[in-house]
CSV table of C-alpha atoms in Angstrom, one decimal:
chain,number,residue,atom,x,y,z
A,1,MET,CA,-31.2,-6.1,20.8
A,2,PRO,CA,-34.7,-6.6,22.5
A,3,ALA,CA,-35.6,-10.1,23.8
A,4,ARG,CA,-38.5,-10.5,21.1
A,5,HIS,CA,-36.1,-10.1,18.2
A,6,ARG,CA,-33.6,-12.8,19.9
A,7,LEU,CA,-36.9,-15.2,20.3
A,8,ALA,CA,-37.2,-14.7,16.4
A,9,ARG,CA,-33.8,-15.9,15.7
A,10,SER,CA,-33.3,-19.1,14.0
A,11,LEU,CA,-33.7,-22.3,16.3
A,12,VAL,CA,-30.0,-23.0,15.6
A,13,ALA,CA,-29.1,-20.0,17.6
A,14,LEU,CA,-31.9,-20.5,20.2
A,15,LEU,CA,-30.3,-24.3,20.9
A,16,ALA,CA,-27.0,-22.7,21.2
A,17,ALA,CA,-27.7,-20.5,24.1
A,18,PRO,CA,-30.1,-20.1,26.5
A,19,LEU,CA,-33.0,-17.9,26.5
A,20,VAL,CA,-32.5,-14.7,28.8
A,21,VAL,CA,-35.9,-12.6,29.0
A,22,ALA,CA,-35.0,-9.0,30.3
A,23,ALA,CA,-37.4,-7.4,33.1
A,24,CYS,CA,-39.5,-4.6,32.1
A,25,SER,CA,-37.7,-1.3,33.8
A,26,GLY,CA,-41.0,0.3,34.0
A,27,ALA,CA,-42.8,-2.5,36.2
A,28,PRO,CA,-44.1,-1.6,39.3
A,29,ALA,CA,-42.8,-2.8,42.6
A,30,VAL,CA,-43.6,-6.0,43.9
A,31,SER,CA,-44.6,-6.4,47.5
A,32,PRO,CA,-42.1,-8.2,49.6
A,33,SER,CA,-45.3,-9.9,51.4
A,34,ALA,CA,-46.3,-13.7,50.7
A,35,PRO,CA,-49.2,-13.7,47.9
A,36,PRO,CA,-52.3,-15.5,49.1
A,37,SER,CA,-52.6,-19.1,48.6
A,38,ALA,CA,-54.2,-20.3,45.4
A,39,PRO,CA,-57.6,-22.4,45.7
A,40,PRO,CA,-56.9,-25.9,45.5
A,41,SER,CA,-58.9,-26.0,42.5
A,42,VAL,CA,-57.0,-23.7,40.5
A,43,PRO,CA,-53.8,-25.0,38.6
A,44,ALA,CA,-50.2,-23.6,39.1
A,45,GLY,CA,-49.2,-21.2,36.9
A,46,GLY,CA,-45.7,-20.6,34.7
A,47,ILE,CA,-43.7,-22.7,32.4
A,48,ASP,CA,-43.0,-26.3,33.2
A,49,PRO,CA,-39.4,-26.9,34.0
A,50,SER,CA,-39.4,-29.4,31.5
A,51,THR,CA,-40.3,-27.0,28.4
A,52,ALA,CA,-37.8,-26.9,25.8
A,53,PHE,CA,-37.3,-25.6,22.0
A,54,THR,CA,-37.1,-28.8,19.9
A,55,PRO,CA,-36.0,-29.1,16.4
A,56,VAL,CA,-39.1,-31.2,15.4
A,57,SER,CA,-42.8,-31.1,15.9
A,58,ALA,CA,-44.3,-34.5,16.0
A,59,THR,CA,-48.0,-35.6,15.1
A,60,THR,CA,-49.4,-38.6,14.6
A,61,LEU,CA,-52.2,-39.9,12.1
A,62,THR,CA,-54.3,-42.3,14.1
A,63,THR,CA,-54.6,-43.4,17.9
A,64,PRO,CA,-52.6,-46.3,18.6
A,65,ALA,CA,-55.2,-49.2,18.9
A,66,PRO,CA,-54.0,-52.8,20.6
A,67,VAL,CA,-54.4,-55.9,19.1
A,68,THR,CA,-53.0,-59.6,19.5
A,69,GLY,CA,-51.0,-61.2,16.7
A,70,THR,CA,-50.4,-64.8,15.9
A,71,ASP,CA,-47.0,-63.8,17.8
A,72,GLY,CA,-48.8,-63.8,20.7
A,73,ARG,CA,-47.8,-60.2,21.4
A,74,THR,CA,-50.0,-57.1,21.6
A,75,HIS,CA,-49.3,-54.7,18.3
A,76,LEU,CA,-49.7,-51.1,18.2
A,77,ALA,CA,-49.1,-49.9,14.7
A,78,TYR,CA,-49.3,-46.2,13.9
A,79,GLU,CA,-47.2,-43.5,12.1
A,80,LEU,CA,-45.3,-40.6,13.7
A,81,LEU,CA,-44.5,-37.8,11.3
A,82,LEU,CA,-41.4,-35.4,12.3
A,83,THR,CA,-41.1,-32.1,10.8
A,84,ASN,CA,-37.7,-30.4,10.9
A,85,ALA,CA,-38.8,-27.1,12.4
A,86,SER,CA,-35.1,-25.8,12.1
A,87,PRO,CA,-33.3,-24.0,9.0
A,88,ALA,CA,-30.7,-26.9,8.9
A,89,PRO,CA,-31.0,-30.4,7.4
A,90,LEU,CA,-31.8,-32.7,10.2
A,91,ARG,CA,-30.5,-36.6,10.3
A,92,LEU,CA,-32.5,-39.0,12.4
A,93,ASP,CA,-30.1,-41.0,14.7
A,94,LYS,CA,-32.6,-43.0,17.1
A,95,ILE,CA,-35.8,-43.0,17.9
A,96,ASP,CA,-37.3,-44.6,21.3
A,97,VAL,CA,-40.9,-45.2,21.9
A,98,LEU,CA,-41.5,-44.7,25.7
A,99,ASP,CA,-44.0,-45.7,28.1
A,100,ALA,CA,-45.5,-42.5,29.1
A,101,GLY,CA,-46.4,-43.3,32.5
A,102,ASN,CA,-43.0,-45.3,33.3
A,103,ARG,CA,-40.9,-44.1,30.7
A,104,SER,CA,-39.6,-47.6,29.8
A,105,VAL,CA,-38.4,-48.1,26.2
A,106,LEU,CA,-40.6,-50.2,24.7
A,107,LEU,CA,-39.3,-49.7,21.1
A,108,SER,CA,-35.8,-48.2,20.0
A,109,MET,CA,-34.9,-48.0,16.4
A,110,SER,CA,-31.4,-46.7,15.0
A,111,GLY,CA,-29.0,-47.3,12.1
A,112,ALA,CA,-30.3,-49.3,9.2
A,113,THR,CA,-33.5,-50.5,11.0
A,114,LEU,CA,-34.6,-46.7,11.7
A,115,ALA,CA,-33.6,-45.8,8.2
A,116,ALA,CA,-35.8,-48.5,6.8
A,117,SER,CA,-38.6,-47.8,9.0
A,118,SER,CA,-38.8,-44.0,7.7
A,119,ASN,CA,-38.9,-41.9,4.6
A,120,LEU,CA,-40.0,-38.2,3.5
A,121,ILE,CA,-43.4,-37.6,2.4
A,122,SER,CA,-43.0,-37.9,-1.0
A,123,GLY,CA,-43.2,-40.4,-4.2
A,124,ASP,CA,-44.9,-41.9,-7.0
A,125,ALA,CA,-48.4,-42.9,-6.9
A,126,GLY,CA,-48.7,-46.8,-6.0
A,127,ASP,CA,-50.9,-49.4,-5.6
A,128,GLU,CA,-54.7,-48.9,-4.5
A,129,GLY,CA,-54.3,-44.9,-4.7
A,130,THR,CA,-51.6,-45.0,-2.4
A,131,ALA,CA,-48.2,-43.3,-2.5
A,132,GLU,CA,-44.8,-45.7,-2.0
A,133,PRO,CA,-42.3,-44.8,0.2
A,134,THR,CA,-39.0,-43.1,-1.2
A,135,ALA,CA,-35.5,-43.9,-0.2
A,136,SER,CA,-35.1,-43.3,3.5
A,137,GLY,CA,-32.1,-42.7,6.0
A,138,THR,CA,-31.3,-39.3,4.3
A,139,PRO,CA,-31.7,-36.1,6.3
A,140,ILE,CA,-34.6,-34.3,6.8
A,141,PRO,CA,-34.6,-30.9,4.8
A,142,ALA,CA,-35.3,-27.7,6.7
A,143,SER,CA,-39.4,-27.7,7.2
A,144,ALA,CA,-39.7,-30.8,5.5
A,145,THR,CA,-41.4,-33.9,7.1
A,146,ALA,CA,-40.5,-37.7,7.6
A,147,MET,CA,-42.7,-40.5,8.3
A,148,VAL,CA,-41.7,-43.0,10.9
A,149,TRP,CA,-43.8,-46.2,10.4
A,150,LEU,CA,-43.9,-47.6,13.9
A,151,ASP,CA,-45.0,-51.2,15.1
A,152,VAL,CA,-44.7,-51.2,19.0
A,153,ALA,CA,-45.1,-54.9,20.1
A,154,VAL,CA,-45.6,-55.4,23.9
A,155,ASP,CA,-46.1,-58.6,26.1
A,156,GLY,CA,-49.6,-58.4,28.0
A,157,ALA,CA,-51.6,-55.4,28.2
A,158,PRO,CA,-50.6,-52.1,26.4
A,159,PRO,CA,-49.4,-48.8,28.2
A,160,ALA,CA,-52.0,-46.0,28.8
A,161,ALA,CA,-49.9,-43.6,26.6
A,162,LEU,CA,-47.1,-43.4,24.5
A,163,THR,CA,-44.3,-40.8,23.8
A,164,HIS,CA,-41.2,-40.5,21.8
A,165,HIS,CA,-37.5,-39.7,22.2
A,166,VAL,CA,-35.8,-38.3,19.3
A,167,ASP,CA,-31.8,-37.9,18.8
A,168,ALA,CA,-30.9,-36.2,16.0
A,169,THR,CA,-27.8,-34.4,14.3
A,170,MET,CA,-28.5,-30.9,12.8
A,171,THR,CA,-25.8,-29.9,10.0
A,172,THR,CA,-25.1,-26.2,10.7
A,173,PRO,CA,-22.6,-24.0,9.3
A,174,ALA,CA,-20.6,-24.2,12.4
A,175,GLY,CA,-20.6,-27.9,12.1
A,176,ASP,CA,-22.6,-31.0,13.4
A,177,ARG,CA,-24.8,-30.1,16.6
A,178,ALA,CA,-26.5,-32.9,18.4
A,179,SER,CA,-30.2,-32.6,19.7
A,180,GLU,CA,-32.8,-34.4,22.0
A,181,SER,CA,-36.4,-34.0,22.1
A,182,THR,CA,-39.1,-35.9,23.7
A,183,VAL,CA,-42.2,-35.4,21.5
A,184,GLY,CA,-45.5,-36.5,20.5
A,185,ARG,CA,-47.2,-38.1,23.5
A,186,ILE,CA,-50.2,-39.8,22.5
A,187,ASP,CA,-52.9,-41.8,24.4
A,188,VAL,CA,-53.4,-45.5,23.5
A,189,SER,CA,-56.9,-46.4,22.4
A,190,THR,CA,-59.1,-48.3,24.8
A,191,ALA,CA,-61.1,-49.9,22.3
A,192,THR,CA,-61.0,-53.7,21.8
A,193,ALA,CA,-60.5,-54.9,18.3
A,194,PRO,CA,-63.5,-56.8,17.0
A,195,VAL,CA,-63.2,-60.7,17.0
A,196,LEU,CA,-64.9,-61.5,13.8
A,197,GLY,CA,-66.1,-65.1,12.0
A,198,PRO,CA,-64.5,-66.1,8.7
A,199,VAL,CA,-64.2,-64.1,5.6
A,200,MET,CA,-63.9,-67.3,3.4
A,201,ALA,CA,-64.5,-70.8,4.4
A,202,GLY,CA,-61.6,-73.2,5.1
A,203,GLY,CA,-58.0,-72.7,3.5
A,204,PRO,CA,-55.1,-72.5,3.3
A,205,TRP,CA,-55.4,-69.0,2.6
A,206,TYR,CA,-52.2,-66.5,2.4
A,207,ALA,CA,-52.5,-63.3,4.3
A,208,SER,CA,-50.6,-60.9,2.0
A,209,ASP,CA,-49.5,-57.4,2.4
A,210,GLY,CA,-50.6,-57.6,6.2
A,211,CYS,CA,-50.0,-55.6,9.2
A,212,CYS,CA,-47.5,-54.5,10.8
A,213,VAL,CA,-43.7,-53.8,10.2
A,214,ASP,CA,-43.3,-54.9,6.9
A,215,ASP,CA,-43.0,-52.5,3.8
A,216,THR,CA,-46.1,-53.3,2.2
A,217,HIS,CA,-48.8,-51.2,0.0
A,218,HIS,CA,-51.4,-51.8,2.9
A,219,ARG,CA,-49.2,-50.7,5.7
A,220,ARG,CA,-47.3,-47.9,4.2
A,221,GLY,CA,-50.2,-46.7,2.1
A,222,LEU,CA,-50.0,-42.8,2.6
A,223,ALA,CA,-52.9,-41.3,0.9
A,224,PRO,CA,-53.7,-37.6,0.7
A,225,ILE,CA,-57.7,-37.5,0.7
A,226,ASN,CA,-59.6,-33.9,1.3
A,227,GLY,CA,-56.6,-32.2,2.7
A,228,THR,CA,-55.9,-35.2,5.0
A,229,LEU,CA,-53.1,-37.5,5.4
A,230,LEU,CA,-54.3,-40.8,5.9
A,231,VAL,CA,-53.2,-44.6,6.1
A,232,PRO,CA,-56.4,-46.1,5.1
A,233,GLN,CA,-55.5,-49.7,4.6
A,234,ARG,CA,-53.0,-50.1,7.7
A,235,PHE,CA,-54.6,-53.4,8.6
A,236,ALA,CA,-55.9,-54.4,5.5
A,237,ILE,CA,-55.2,-58.0,4.2
A,238,ASP,CA,-55.1,-59.1,0.5
A,239,TRP,CA,-56.1,-62.9,0.6
A,240,TYR,CA,-55.0,-65.6,-2.0
A,241,LEU,CA,-56.3,-69.4,-1.8
A,242,LEU,CA,-53.5,-71.8,-2.1
A,243,ASP,CA,-53.1,-75.5,-3.0
A,244,ASP,CA,-51.5,-78.2,-1.2
A,245,GLN,CA,-47.9,-77.0,-3.2
A,246,HIS,CA,-48.3,-73.5,-1.9
A,247,ARG,CA,-49.4,-72.2,-5.1
A,248,ALA,CA,-52.1,-69.4,-5.4
A,249,TRP,CA,-52.0,-70.1,-9.3
A,250,VAL,CA,-51.4,-72.9,-11.7
A,251,GLY,CA,-51.2,-72.7,-15.6
A,252,ASP,CA,-51.6,-69.3,-17.5
A,253,PRO,CA,-51.2,-66.5,-14.8
A,254,SER,CA,-52.8,-63.9,-17.1
A,255,LYS,CA,-56.2,-65.9,-17.0
A,256,LEU,CA,-58.2,-65.0,-14.1
A,257,THR,CA,-59.7,-68.5,-14.0
A,258,SER,CA,-55.8,-69.8,-13.1
A,259,TYR,CA,-56.2,-68.8,-9.6
A,260,TYR,CA,-57.8,-70.7,-6.7
A,261,ALA,CA,-59.0,-67.7,-4.9
A,262,TYR,CA,-61.3,-67.0,-8.5
A,263,ASP,CA,-64.8,-67.1,-7.9
A,264,LYS,CA,-64.7,-68.3,-4.4
A,265,PRO,CA,-67.6,-66.9,-2.2
A,266,ALA,CA,-66.8,-64.4,0.4
A,267,LEU,CA,-68.6,-64.5,3.9
A,268,ALA,CA,-69.8,-62.2,6.5
A,269,ALA,CA,-67.9,-62.1,9.2
A,270,ALA,CA,-70.6,-60.5,11.8
A,271,ASP,CA,-73.9,-59.4,12.2
A,272,GLY,CA,-74.5,-56.0,10.3
A,273,VAL,CA,-76.6,-54.1,7.9
A,274,VAL,CA,-75.0,-53.5,4.4
A,275,VAL,CA,-74.2,-49.5,3.8
A,276,ASP,CA,-72.5,-49.9,0.4
A,277,ALA,CA,-73.0,-52.4,-2.0
A,278,THR,CA,-71.4,-51.9,-5.7
A,279,ASP,CA,-71.3,-54.0,-8.6
A,280,GLY,CA,-70.5,-53.5,-12.4
A,281,PHE,CA,-67.2,-52.5,-12.5
A,282,ALA,CA,-65.0,-54.7,-15.0
A,283,GLU,CA,-62.5,-57.1,-14.0
A,284,THR,CA,-58.8,-56.7,-14.9
A,285,THR,CA,-57.7,-57.4,-18.6
A,286,SER,CA,-53.8,-57.0,-17.8
A,287,ALA,CA,-52.8,-59.7,-16.0
A,288,PRO,CA,-50.5,-60.7,-14.6
A,289,ASN,CA,-49.1,-57.2,-14.9
A,290,PRO,CA,-50.9,-54.4,-12.8
A,291,PRO,CA,-53.6,-52.3,-14.5
A,292,PRO,CA,-53.9,-48.8,-15.0
A,293,LEU,CA,-54.4,-47.0,-12.3
A,294,PRO,CA,-58.3,-46.5,-12.3
A,295,PRO,CA,-60.4,-43.5,-11.0
A,296,ILE,CA,-60.7,-43.0,-7.3
A,297,LYS,CA,-64.2,-44.4,-7.5
A,298,GLU,CA,-63.3,-47.6,-8.8
A,299,THR,CA,-60.1,-48.4,-6.6
A,300,VAL,CA,-61.7,-51.2,-4.6
A,301,GLY,CA,-63.8,-52.4,-7.9
A,302,ASN,CA,-66.9,-54.5,-7.1
A,303,HIS,CA,-67.7,-54.2,-3.3
A,304,VAL,CA,-69.8,-54.7,-0.2
A,305,THR,CA,-69.1,-52.7,3.2
A,306,VAL,CA,-71.0,-54.0,6.3
A,307,MET,CA,-71.7,-51.7,9.4
A,308,ILE,CA,-71.4,-54.4,12.2
A,309,ALA,CA,-71.3,-51.4,15.1
A,310,PRO,CA,-71.1,-47.5,15.0
A,311,GLY,CA,-67.7,-46.4,13.4
A,312,VAL,CA,-66.9,-50.2,12.7
A,313,HIS,CA,-67.2,-51.2,9.0
A,314,LEU,CA,-66.2,-54.3,7.2
A,315,LEU,CA,-64.9,-53.9,3.6
A,316,TYR,CA,-64.7,-56.6,1.2
A,317,ALA,CA,-63.2,-55.5,-2.3
A,318,HIS,CA,-62.5,-56.5,-5.9
A,319,PHE,CA,-65.6,-58.9,-6.3
A,320,LYS,CA,-66.0,-60.8,-9.4
A,321,THR,CA,-68.4,-58.8,-12.0
A,322,GLY,CA,-72.1,-59.6,-11.3
A,323,THR,CA,-71.7,-61.5,-8.3
A,324,VAL,CA,-72.3,-58.9,-5.5
A,325,ALA,CA,-75.2,-61.0,-3.5
A,326,VAL,CA,-76.4,-58.3,-1.4
A,327,LYS,CA,-78.2,-54.7,-1.4
A,328,THR,CA,-77.3,-51.5,0.3
A,329,GLY,CA,-79.6,-51.5,3.7
A,330,GLN,CA,-80.1,-55.0,3.6
A,331,PRO,CA,-79.3,-56.7,7.5
A,332,VAL,CA,-76.9,-59.9,6.7
A,333,LYS,CA,-75.9,-62.7,9.3
A,334,ARG,CA,-72.8,-63.8,10.0
A,335,GLY,CA,-71.5,-66.7,7.4
A,336,ASP,CA,-74.1,-64.9,4.6
A,337,VAL,CA,-72.4,-65.0,0.9
A,338,LEU,CA,-71.9,-61.1,0.3
A,339,GLY,CA,-70.2,-62.0,-3.5
A,340,HIS,CA,-67.3,-63.8,-5.1
A,341,ILE,CA,-63.7,-63.1,-5.4
A,342,GLY,CA,-62.6,-61.6,-8.6
A,343,SER,CA,-60.1,-59.2,-9.8
A,344,SER,CA,-62.2,-55.7,-10.6
A,345,GLY,CA,-60.6,-52.1,-9.4
A,346,ASN,CA,-57.1,-51.6,-9.1
A,347,SER,CA,-56.3,-55.2,-8.8
A,348,THR,CA,-53.7,-57.5,-10.5
A,349,ALA,CA,-54.8,-60.8,-9.6
A,350,PRO,CA,-58.2,-62.6,-8.1
A,351,HIS,CA,-57.9,-61.8,-4.2
A,352,LEU,CA,-60.1,-60.8,-1.4
A,353,HIS,CA,-59.2,-57.3,-0.2
A,354,PHE,CA,-60.4,-57.3,3.2
A,355,GLN,CA,-60.0,-54.6,6.2
A,356,VAL,CA,-62.3,-53.0,9.2
A,357,MET,CA,-62.6,-49.1,8.9
A,358,THR,CA,-64.0,-46.1,10.8
A,359,GLU,CA,-66.3,-45.0,7.7
A,360,PRO,CA,-68.7,-46.4,5.4
A,361,THR,CA,-66.5,-45.8,2.6
A,362,PHE,CA,-62.5,-46.5,1.8
A,363,PHE,CA,-61.6,-42.9,0.9
A,364,PRO,CA,-61.6,-41.3,3.1
A,365,THR,CA,-61.2,-43.6,6.4
A,366,ASP,CA,-59.1,-44.6,9.2
A,367,SER,CA,-57.7,-48.2,9.4
A,368,THR,CA,-58.4,-50.3,12.5
A,369,PRO,CA,-57.4,-53.7,14.1
A,370,PHE,CA,-59.5,-56.9,13.9
A,371,ALA,CA,-59.2,-60.4,15.2
A,372,PHE,CA,-60.6,-64.0,14.2
A,373,GLU,CA,-62.6,-66.1,16.4
A,374,CYS,CA,-60.9,-69.2,15.2
A,375,PHE,CA,-58.0,-70.3,12.8
A,376,THR,CA,-54.7,-72.2,12.3
A,377,VAL,CA,-51.6,-71.0,11.3
A,378,ASP,CA,-50.1,-73.4,8.8
A,379,GLY,CA,-46.8,-71.7,7.7
A,380,GLN,CA,-45.3,-68.7,6.4
A,381,VAL,CA,-44.6,-67.2,3.4
A,382,THR,CA,-40.9,-66.4,4.0
A,383,GLU,CA,-40.2,-63.8,1.2
A,384,ARG,CA,-41.7,-60.5,0.8
A,385,ILE,CA,-43.8,-60.8,-2.6
A,386,TRP,CA,-46.6,-58.0,-3.4
A,387,ASP,CA,-49.7,-59.1,-4.6
A,388,ASP,CA,-49.4,-56.9,-7.6
A,389,VAL,CA,-46.3,-59.2,-8.9
A,390,LEU,CA,-47.7,-62.5,-7.7
A,391,GLY,CA,-48.4,-63.7,-11.1
A,392,LEU,CA,-45.2,-62.4,-12.6
A,393,GLN,CA,-42.9,-65.3,-10.3
A,394,PRO,CA,-41.0,-67.6,-12.5
A,395,ASP,CA,-42.3,-70.3,-10.2
A,396,PRO,CA,-45.8,-70.3,-8.8
A,397,VAL,CA,-44.9,-72.2,-5.8
A,398,LEU,CA,-44.2,-69.6,-3.0
A,399,PRO,CA,-41.5,-70.0,-0.6
A,400,TYR,CA,-42.9,-71.1,2.4
A,401,THR,CA,-42.0,-72.6,5.9
A,402,ALA,CA,-44.6,-74.8,7.7
A,403,SER,CA,-45.7,-73.7,11.1
A,404,ALA,CA,-44.6,-75.4,14.4
A,405,ASP,CA,-47.5,-74.6,16.2
A,406,SER,CA,-50.7,-75.8,14.8
A,407,SER,CA,-53.2,-75.0,18.0
A,408,ARG,CA,-56.0,-73.1,17.0
A,409,ARG,CA,-55.9,-69.3,17.4
A,410,GLN,CA,-58.6,-67.6,19.4
A,411,GLY,CA,-58.9,-63.6,19.0
A,412,GLN,CA,-55.9,-62.9,17.1
A,413,MET,CA,-55.0,-60.9,14.1
A,414,PRO,CA,-53.0,-62.9,11.2
A,415,LEU,CA,-49.8,-61.1,10.7
A,416,ASP,CA,-48.0,-60.3,7.4
A,417,ARG,CA,-47.4,-63.6,4.9
A,418,ASN,CA,-49.1,-66.1,7.5
A,419,VAL,CA,-50.8,-68.9,5.7
A,420,ILE,CA,-54.0,-69.7,7.8
A,421,THR,CA,-56.9,-71.9,7.7
A,422,PHE,CA,-60.2,-70.8,9.4
A,423,CYS,CA,-61.8,-73.2,11.8
């Protein structure tokens, strides 16, 4: 059988035997004399010795961008898409994220940890126009793609680039076959996360559904928009005001006025120009239950988007109807009131949805990290409570642990379920 036909056989066979390429019998003789040296500017030809067939292909949805969290570590939150390029089911056994320079292991996931951090690309529509992850830990079918949700946390400066070592098991008619692949090299962004002023005054404010590792509808909100897979809320935070008993609401949770955040002003976190100011959408009437999924243009409800630099846009979403205080094209200064917190659009309870976007629109956009100039960490909500069931809790008192560190934080990003007060 000609070599070109053998190359077209299944990847299982390719991985099971070495590749043999036959020489063409009609090739001219080669002179035994030494070839002339190539000029230094011409790269060497040929296949790199490390080149190999791999059962998976890898892509990423964003350029990992560093930010310092309230744990003092530098976080790189991004997604790794692994496509099973073989005809056999493929089980992910272990994934190591490596410094592409010195090959040190920065993050290693296997077993239950890997299963909880990965899922096939499928699922029902979820909150805010996203898709919720399906059950994970099952093999990747042939030609299917799995998403691995990564939060690489390092001490100090991040590496210049990352790569990924994937251990997997292929289920073939001849039995299970182990494979190893090093795939998905990606540069780390050199951009600095913007350091912002307060988005609301004082506190305590509950940072719900934030970055970086928890399964939330922000961090795991995969959205196929205009033919492109995006995670448009990767670093978004839903802000709820709490009282001294750690309650976001008191009284009747079906009434928007029962929530402490309702009608509180939202502030420009930096000087900039309003590129989108939208008002007139009604507020939810389904509280404390989630509302019906609205049309895509109503996802963020009444909102304001402020451009503070090219490619850096601040989104403030779900404002109370009739309270948007600025107009498109208007310059704003840090501390200006943009609108009042409400529950318009795809919102169950009054809160402020805030994030930084690369585009002046929520769909489509990429979500990038940000930090705040000054705040204190008051405590931590200790259980994963999504905001779309906040008002359905039998007890409005959130499970809470006070922080042991009351010092001022500067240039840090609140992590998921932090409770903070702005300076």
